[in-house]
Tab-separated table of C-alpha atoms in Angstrom:
chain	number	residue	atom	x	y	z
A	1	UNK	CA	-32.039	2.503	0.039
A	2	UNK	CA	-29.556	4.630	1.346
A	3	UNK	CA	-27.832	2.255	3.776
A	4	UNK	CA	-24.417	3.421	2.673
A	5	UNK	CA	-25.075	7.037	3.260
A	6	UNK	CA	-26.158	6.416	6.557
A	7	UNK	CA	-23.291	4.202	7.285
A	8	UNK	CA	-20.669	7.289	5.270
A	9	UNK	CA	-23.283	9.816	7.880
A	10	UNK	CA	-22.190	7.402	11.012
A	11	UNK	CA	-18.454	7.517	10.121
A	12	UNK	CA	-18.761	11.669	9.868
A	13	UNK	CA	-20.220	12.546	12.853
A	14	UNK	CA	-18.064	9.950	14.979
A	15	UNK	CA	-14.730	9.997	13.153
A	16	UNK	CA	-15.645	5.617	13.547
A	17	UNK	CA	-12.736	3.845	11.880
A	18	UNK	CA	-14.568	1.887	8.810
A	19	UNK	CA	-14.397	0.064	5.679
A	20	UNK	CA	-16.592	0.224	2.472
A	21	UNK	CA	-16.765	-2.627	0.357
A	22	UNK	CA	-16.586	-1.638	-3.276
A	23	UNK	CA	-16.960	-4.845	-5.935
A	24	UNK	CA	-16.420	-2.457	-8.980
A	25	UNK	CA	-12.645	-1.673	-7.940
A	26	UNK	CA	-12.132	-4.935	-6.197
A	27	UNK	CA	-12.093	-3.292	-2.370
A	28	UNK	CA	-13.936	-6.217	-1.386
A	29	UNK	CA	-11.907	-9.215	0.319
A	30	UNK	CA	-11.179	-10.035	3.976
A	31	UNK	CA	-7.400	-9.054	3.327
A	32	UNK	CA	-8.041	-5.611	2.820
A	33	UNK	CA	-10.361	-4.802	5.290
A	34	UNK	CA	-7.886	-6.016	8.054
A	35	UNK	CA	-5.218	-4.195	6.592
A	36	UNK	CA	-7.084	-1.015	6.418
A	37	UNK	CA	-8.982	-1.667	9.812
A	38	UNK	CA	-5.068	-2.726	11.492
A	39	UNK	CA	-3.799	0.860	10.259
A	40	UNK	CA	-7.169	2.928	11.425
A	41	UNK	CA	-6.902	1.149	14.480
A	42	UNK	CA	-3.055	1.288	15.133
A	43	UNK	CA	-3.008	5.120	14.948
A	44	UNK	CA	-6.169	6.041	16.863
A	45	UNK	CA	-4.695	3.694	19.837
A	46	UNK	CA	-1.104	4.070	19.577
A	47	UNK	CA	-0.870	0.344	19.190
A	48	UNK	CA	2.874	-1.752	19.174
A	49	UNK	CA	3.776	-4.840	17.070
A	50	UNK	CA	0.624	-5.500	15.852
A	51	UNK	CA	1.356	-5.800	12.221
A	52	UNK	CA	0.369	-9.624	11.699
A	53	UNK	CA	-2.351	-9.707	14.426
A	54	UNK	CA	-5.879	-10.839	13.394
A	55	UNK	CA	-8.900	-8.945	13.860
A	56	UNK	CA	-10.142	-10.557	17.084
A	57	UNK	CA	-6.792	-9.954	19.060
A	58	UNK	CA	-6.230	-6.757	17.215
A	59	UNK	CA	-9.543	-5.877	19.335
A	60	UNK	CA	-8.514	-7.677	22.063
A	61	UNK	CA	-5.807	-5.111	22.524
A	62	UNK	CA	-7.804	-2.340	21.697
A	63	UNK	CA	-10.663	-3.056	24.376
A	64	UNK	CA	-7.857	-2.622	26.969
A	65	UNK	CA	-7.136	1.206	25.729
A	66	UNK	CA	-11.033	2.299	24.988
A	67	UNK	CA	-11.591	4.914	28.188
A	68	UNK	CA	-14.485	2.996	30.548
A	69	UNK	CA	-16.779	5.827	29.625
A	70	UNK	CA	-16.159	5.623	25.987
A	71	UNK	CA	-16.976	3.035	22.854
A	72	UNK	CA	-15.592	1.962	19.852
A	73	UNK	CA	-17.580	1.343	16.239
A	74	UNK	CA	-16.684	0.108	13.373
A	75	UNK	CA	-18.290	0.361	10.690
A	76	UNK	CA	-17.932	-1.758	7.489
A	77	UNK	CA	-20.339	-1.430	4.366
A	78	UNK	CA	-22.094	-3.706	1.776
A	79	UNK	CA	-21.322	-6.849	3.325
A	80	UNK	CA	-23.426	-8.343	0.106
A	81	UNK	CA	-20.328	-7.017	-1.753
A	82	UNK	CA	-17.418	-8.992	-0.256
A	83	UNK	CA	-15.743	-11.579	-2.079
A	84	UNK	CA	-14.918	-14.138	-0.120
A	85	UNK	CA	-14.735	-18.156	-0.401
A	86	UNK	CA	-16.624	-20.498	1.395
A	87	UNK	CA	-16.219	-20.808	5.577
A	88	UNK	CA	-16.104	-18.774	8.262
A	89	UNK	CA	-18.572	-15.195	8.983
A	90	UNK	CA	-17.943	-12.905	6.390
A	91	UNK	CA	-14.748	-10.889	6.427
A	92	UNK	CA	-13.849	-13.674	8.910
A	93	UNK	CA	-15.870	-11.110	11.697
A	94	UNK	CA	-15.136	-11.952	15.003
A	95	UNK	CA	-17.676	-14.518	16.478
A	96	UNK	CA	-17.382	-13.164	20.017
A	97	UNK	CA	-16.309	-9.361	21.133
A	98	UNK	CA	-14.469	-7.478	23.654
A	99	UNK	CA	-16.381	-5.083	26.011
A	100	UNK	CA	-17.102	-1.661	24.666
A	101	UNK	CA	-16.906	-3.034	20.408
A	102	UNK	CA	-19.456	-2.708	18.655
A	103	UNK	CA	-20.051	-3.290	14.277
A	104	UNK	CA	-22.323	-1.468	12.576
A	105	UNK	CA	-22.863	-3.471	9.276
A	106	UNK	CA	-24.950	-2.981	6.136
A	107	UNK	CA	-25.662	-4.990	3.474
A	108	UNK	CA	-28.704	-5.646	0.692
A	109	UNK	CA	-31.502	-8.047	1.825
A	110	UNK	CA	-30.646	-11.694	2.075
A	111	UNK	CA	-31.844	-14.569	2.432
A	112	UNK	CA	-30.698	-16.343	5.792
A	113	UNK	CA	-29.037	-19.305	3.939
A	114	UNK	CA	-26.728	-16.565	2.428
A	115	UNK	CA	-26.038	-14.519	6.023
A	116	UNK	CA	-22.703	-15.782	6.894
A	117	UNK	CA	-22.319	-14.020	10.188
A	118	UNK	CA	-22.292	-15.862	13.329
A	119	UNK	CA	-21.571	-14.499	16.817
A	120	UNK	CA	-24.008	-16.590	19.054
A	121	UNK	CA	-22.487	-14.599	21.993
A	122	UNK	CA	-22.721	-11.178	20.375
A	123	UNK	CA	-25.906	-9.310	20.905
A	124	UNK	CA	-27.450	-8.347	17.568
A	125	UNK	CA	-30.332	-6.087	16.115
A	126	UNK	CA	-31.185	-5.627	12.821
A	127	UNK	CA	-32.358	-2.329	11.271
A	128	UNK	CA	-34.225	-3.494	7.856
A	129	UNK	CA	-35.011	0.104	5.966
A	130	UNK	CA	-37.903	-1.998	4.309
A	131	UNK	CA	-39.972	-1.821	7.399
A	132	UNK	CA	-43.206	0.136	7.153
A	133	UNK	CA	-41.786	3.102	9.428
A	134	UNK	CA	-38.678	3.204	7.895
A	135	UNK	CA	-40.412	3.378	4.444
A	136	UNK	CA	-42.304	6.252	5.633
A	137	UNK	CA	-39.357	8.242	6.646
A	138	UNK	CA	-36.996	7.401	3.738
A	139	UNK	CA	-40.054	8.243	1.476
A	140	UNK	CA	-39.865	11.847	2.906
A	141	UNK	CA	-36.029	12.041	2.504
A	142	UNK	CA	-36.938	11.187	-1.355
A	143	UNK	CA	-39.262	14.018	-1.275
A	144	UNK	CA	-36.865	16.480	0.134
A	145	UNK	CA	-34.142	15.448	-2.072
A	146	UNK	CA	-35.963	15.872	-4.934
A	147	UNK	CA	-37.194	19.624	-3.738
A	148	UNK	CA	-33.453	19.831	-3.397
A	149	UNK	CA	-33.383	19.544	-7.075
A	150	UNK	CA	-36.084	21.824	-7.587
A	151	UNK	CA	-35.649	24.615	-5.729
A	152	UNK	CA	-31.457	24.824	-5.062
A	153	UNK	CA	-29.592	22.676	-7.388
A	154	UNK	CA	-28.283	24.922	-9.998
A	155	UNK	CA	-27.377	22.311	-12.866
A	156	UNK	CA	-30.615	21.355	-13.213
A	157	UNK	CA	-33.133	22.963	-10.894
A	158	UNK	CA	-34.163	24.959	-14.815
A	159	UNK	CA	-34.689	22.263	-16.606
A	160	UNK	CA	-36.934	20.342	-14.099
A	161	UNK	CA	-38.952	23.559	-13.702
A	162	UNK	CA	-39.380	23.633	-17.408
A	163	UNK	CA	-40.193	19.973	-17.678
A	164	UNK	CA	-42.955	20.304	-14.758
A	165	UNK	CA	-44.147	23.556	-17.019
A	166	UNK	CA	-44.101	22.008	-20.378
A	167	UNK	CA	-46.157	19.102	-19.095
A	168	UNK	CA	-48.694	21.231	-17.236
A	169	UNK	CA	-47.745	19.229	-13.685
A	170	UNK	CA	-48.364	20.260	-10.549
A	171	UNK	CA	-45.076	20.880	-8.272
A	172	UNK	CA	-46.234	18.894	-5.650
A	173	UNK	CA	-48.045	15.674	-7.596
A	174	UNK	CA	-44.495	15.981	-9.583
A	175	UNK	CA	-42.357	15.261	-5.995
A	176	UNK	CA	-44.956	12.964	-5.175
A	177	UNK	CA	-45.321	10.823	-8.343
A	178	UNK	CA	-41.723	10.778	-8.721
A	179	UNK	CA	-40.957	9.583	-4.925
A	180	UNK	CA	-43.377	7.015	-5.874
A	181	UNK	CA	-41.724	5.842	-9.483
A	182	UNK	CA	-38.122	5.948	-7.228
A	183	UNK	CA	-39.007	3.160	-4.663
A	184	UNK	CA	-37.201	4.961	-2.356
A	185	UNK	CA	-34.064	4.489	-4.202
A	186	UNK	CA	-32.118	7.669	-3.993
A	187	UNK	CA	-29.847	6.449	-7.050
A	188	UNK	CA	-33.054	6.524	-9.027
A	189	UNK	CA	-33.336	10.244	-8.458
A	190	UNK	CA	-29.572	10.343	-9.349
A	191	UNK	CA	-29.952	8.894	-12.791
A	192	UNK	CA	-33.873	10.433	-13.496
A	193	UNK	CA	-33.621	13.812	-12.189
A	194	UNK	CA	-30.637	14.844	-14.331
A	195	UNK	CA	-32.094	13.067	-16.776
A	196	UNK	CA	-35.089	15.120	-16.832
A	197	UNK	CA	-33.681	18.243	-16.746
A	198	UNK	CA	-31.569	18.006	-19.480
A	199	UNK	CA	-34.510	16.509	-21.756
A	200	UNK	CA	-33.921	13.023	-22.242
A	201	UNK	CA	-37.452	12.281	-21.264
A	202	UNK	CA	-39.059	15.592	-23.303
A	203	UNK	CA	-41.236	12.764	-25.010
A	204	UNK	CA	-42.465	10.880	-22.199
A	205	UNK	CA	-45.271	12.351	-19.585
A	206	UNK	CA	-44.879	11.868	-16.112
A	207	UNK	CA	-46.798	8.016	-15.710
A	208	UNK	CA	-44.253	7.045	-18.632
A	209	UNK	CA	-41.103	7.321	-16.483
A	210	UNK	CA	-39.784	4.251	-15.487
A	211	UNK	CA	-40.569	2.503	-12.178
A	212	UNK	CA	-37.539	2.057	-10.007
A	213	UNK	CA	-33.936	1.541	-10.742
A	214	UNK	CA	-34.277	-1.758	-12.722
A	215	UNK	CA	-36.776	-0.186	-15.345
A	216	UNK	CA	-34.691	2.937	-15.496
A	217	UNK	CA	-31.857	0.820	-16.694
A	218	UNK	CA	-33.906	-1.304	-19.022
A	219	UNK	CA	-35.898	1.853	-20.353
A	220	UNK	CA	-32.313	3.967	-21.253
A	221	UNK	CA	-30.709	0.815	-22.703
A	222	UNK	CA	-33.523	0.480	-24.961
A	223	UNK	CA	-33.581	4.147	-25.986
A	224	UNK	CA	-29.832	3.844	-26.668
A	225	UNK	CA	-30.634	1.500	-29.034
A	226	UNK	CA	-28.528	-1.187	-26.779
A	227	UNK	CA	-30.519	-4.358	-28.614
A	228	UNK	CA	-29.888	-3.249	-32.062
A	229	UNK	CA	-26.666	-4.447	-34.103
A	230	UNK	CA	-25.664	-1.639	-34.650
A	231	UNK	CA	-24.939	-0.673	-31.167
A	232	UNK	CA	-22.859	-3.650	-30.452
A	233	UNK	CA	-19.253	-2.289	-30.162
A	234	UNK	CA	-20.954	-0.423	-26.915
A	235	UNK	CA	-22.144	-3.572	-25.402
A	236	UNK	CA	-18.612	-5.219	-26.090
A	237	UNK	CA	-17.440	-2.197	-24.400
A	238	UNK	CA	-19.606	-2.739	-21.483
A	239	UNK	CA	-19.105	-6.221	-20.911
A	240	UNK	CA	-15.036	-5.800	-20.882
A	241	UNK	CA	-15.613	-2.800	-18.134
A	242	UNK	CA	-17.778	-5.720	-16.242
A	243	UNK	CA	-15.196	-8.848	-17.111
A	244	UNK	CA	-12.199	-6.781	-15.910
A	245	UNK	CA	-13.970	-5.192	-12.625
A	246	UNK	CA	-11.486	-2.920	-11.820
A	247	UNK	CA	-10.381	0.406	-13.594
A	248	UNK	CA	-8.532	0.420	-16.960
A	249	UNK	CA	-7.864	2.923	-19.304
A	250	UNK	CA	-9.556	3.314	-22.517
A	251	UNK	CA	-6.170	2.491	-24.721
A	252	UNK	CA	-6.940	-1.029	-23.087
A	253	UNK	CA	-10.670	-1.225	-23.951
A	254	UNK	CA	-9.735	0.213	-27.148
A	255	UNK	CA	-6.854	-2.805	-27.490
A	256	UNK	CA	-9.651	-5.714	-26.178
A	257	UNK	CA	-12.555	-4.419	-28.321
A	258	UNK	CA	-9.786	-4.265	-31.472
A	259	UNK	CA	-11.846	-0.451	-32.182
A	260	UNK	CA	-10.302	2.829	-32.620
A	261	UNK	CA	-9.449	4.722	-29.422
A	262	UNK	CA	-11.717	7.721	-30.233
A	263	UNK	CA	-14.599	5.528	-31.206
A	264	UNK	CA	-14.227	3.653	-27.265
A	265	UNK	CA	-13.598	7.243	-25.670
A	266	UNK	CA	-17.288	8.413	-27.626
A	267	UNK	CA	-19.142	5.338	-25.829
A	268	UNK	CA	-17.476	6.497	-22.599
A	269	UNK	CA	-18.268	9.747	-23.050
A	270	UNK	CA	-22.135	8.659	-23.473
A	271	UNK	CA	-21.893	5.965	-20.637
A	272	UNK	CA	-20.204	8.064	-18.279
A	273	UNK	CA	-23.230	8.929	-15.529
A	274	UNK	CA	-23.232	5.610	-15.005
A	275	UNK	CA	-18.912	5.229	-14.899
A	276	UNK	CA	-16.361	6.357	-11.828
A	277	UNK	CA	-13.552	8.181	-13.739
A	278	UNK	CA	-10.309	8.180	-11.917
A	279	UNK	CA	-6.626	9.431	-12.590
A	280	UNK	CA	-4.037	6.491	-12.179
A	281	UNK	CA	-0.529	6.179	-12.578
A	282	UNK	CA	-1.415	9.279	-15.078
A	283	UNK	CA	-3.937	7.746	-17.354
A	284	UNK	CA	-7.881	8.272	-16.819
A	285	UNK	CA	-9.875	5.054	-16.302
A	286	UNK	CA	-13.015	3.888	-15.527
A	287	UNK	CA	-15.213	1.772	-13.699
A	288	UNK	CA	-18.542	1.408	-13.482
A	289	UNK	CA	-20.028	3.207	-10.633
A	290	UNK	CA	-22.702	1.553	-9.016
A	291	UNK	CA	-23.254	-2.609	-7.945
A	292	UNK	CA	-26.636	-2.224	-8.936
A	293	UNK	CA	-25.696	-1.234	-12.260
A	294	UNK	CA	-23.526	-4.194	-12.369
A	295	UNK	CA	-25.553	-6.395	-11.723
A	296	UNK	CA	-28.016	-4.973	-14.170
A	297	UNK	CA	-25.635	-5.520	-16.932
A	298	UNK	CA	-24.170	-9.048	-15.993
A	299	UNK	CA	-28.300	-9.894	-16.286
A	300	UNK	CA	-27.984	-8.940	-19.478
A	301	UNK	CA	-26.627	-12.386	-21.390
A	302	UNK	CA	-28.674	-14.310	-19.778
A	303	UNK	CA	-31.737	-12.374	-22.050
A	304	UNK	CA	-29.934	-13.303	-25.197
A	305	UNK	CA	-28.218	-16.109	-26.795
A	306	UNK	CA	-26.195	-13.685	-29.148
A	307	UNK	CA	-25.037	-12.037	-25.487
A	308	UNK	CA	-23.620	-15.156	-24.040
A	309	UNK	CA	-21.596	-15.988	-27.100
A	310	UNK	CA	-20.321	-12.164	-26.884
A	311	UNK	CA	-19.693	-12.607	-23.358
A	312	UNK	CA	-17.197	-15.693	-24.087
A	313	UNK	CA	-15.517	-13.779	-26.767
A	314	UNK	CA	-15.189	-10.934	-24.157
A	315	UNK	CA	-13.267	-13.070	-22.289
A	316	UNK	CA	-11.037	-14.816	-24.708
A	317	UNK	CA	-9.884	-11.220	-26.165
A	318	UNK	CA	-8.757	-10.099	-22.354
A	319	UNK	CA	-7.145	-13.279	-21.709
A	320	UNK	CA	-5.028	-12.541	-25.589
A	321	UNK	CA	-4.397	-9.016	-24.440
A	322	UNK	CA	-2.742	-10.096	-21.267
A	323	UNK	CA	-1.072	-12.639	-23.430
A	324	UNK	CA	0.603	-10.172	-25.655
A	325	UNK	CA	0.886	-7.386	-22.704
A	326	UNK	CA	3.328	-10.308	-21.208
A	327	UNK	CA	5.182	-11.264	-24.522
A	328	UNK	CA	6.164	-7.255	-24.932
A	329	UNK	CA	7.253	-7.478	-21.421
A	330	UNK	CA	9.450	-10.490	-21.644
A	331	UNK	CA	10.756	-9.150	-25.421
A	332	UNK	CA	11.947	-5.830	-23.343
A	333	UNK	CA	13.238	-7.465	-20.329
């Protein structure tokens, strides 16, 4: 829906101290966020012996240095993302505030049984970007972002062109059926687009796309041939980058999965718009990129008896790799 953009947008223009939650690399429990919210906060206000302070007298403090004529936000992202045990708001939030604080929050949509955020003496309003205006205008964002395609984006403003040609489409019914098959969901047009251009859908016409993000994932695991036997070192390989959640190299795929290094690195390779890649400690790991994505792929099991009982072995070969990781350890030491 865009909710994160806006919130990355908010934190631009206002240089807002902030915090996005990230599941996929684990940047998602209440420790964190204070830690990085403490630092953020210590150096914009020049605050003194603060290091163990919690987050409501942290702000307590701060409230007493923010200018009359000034205010502070912070801004913290995909609330839906935080891992956090039972009790207490999410990222144990303040339940009352100083003058002159003010959260901006995002999150999915929830039901209010899972809300977890109480500050009875807080004002609140809630922006819900499934609300008919809001619709309207993020449905004309999707249109311009896809003209962006068209008409600037070098990588693949071509091959859409050629597409719309080949399949004797109109420009503008193509933005508009295509805003339409996105549900406004901008990482639709991420995925599709580039997709598009570079022919993956050469056989399809334009009603034959898929409809919103969930399809688009169903659709391309089926054309990858993600059901069939043959393709199941690449769900294995999935399912470890879901079990282990945060990056890893492929040498340790390779070592779970018990498969050649170069045959791991090829599934990568063909994964990878839907993978973070990221230099650590000088090897290149991954992650997978977007929540929605993982949650798309820990649905998957549930569809298949054969996927469970993969899932579970999943599990038991990370648990011996950390086993044996150890023993090596301990035999050096």
């Amino acid at each position: 829906m865009g909710k994160s953009t806006i919130a990355a947008k908010y934190v631009w223009d206002n240089k807002s101290p902030c915090y996005f939650n990230i599941r996929q690399t684990n940047s998602n429990r209440a420790e964190l966020f204070l830690e990085s919210i403490r630092q953020q906060l210590t150096k914009r206000y020049q605050l003194q012996n603060v290091e163990k302070a919690n987050l409501a007298d942290l702000l307590e403090q701060v409230s007493k240095k923010i200018p009359v004529s000034e205010r502070l936000v912070i801004v913290v992202d995909a609330l839906d993302e935080v891992e956090q045990e039972a009790g207490g708001n999410l990222l144990y939030l303040p339940t009352a505030l100083p003058e002159r604080v003010y959260f901006l929050l995002t999150r999915r949509p929830y039901s209010i049984d899972k809300k977890r955020l109480s500050a009875p003496d807080v004002p609140m309003e809630e922006l819900d970007l499934r609300a008919n205006d809001y619709v309207n205008l993020s449905r004309e964002d999707i249109k311009k972002y896809i003209g962006l395609f068209l008409n600037v984006d070098e990588d693949y403003k071509k091959g859409l062109r050629q597409w719309i040609q080949d399949h004797k489409i109109d420009e503008n019914d193509f933005v508009e059926q295509v805003a339409t098959k996105s549900e406004n969901n901008f990482m639709y047009l991420r995925y599709v687009l580039p997709g598009i251009a570079k022919g993956n859908y050469k056989d399809l016409n334009l009603t034959q796309l898929p409809d919103g993000l969930q399809d688009y994932y169903q659709v391309h695991w089926r054309r990858m041939g993600m059901d069939e036997k043959p393709q199941e070192v690449k769900v294995l390989i999935l399912f470890i980058l879901v079990e282990i959640g945060t990056p890893i190299p492929c040498e340790m795929m390779a070592a779970v999965a018990k498969q050649d290094e170069y045959d791991v690195q090829l599934v990568l390779d063909e994964w990878v718009e839907y993978l973070k890649e990221q230099t650590i400690e000088g090897d290149n790991c991954y992650s997978i990129y977007h929540a929605s994505f993982l949650d798309f792929l820990k649905s998957k099991p549930v569809l298949d008896t054969k996927k469970r009982k993969l899932l579970k072995e999943v599990n038991q070969r990370i648990v011996d790799y950390w086993e044996r990781e150890n023993e090596e350890d301990d035999g050096d030491s």
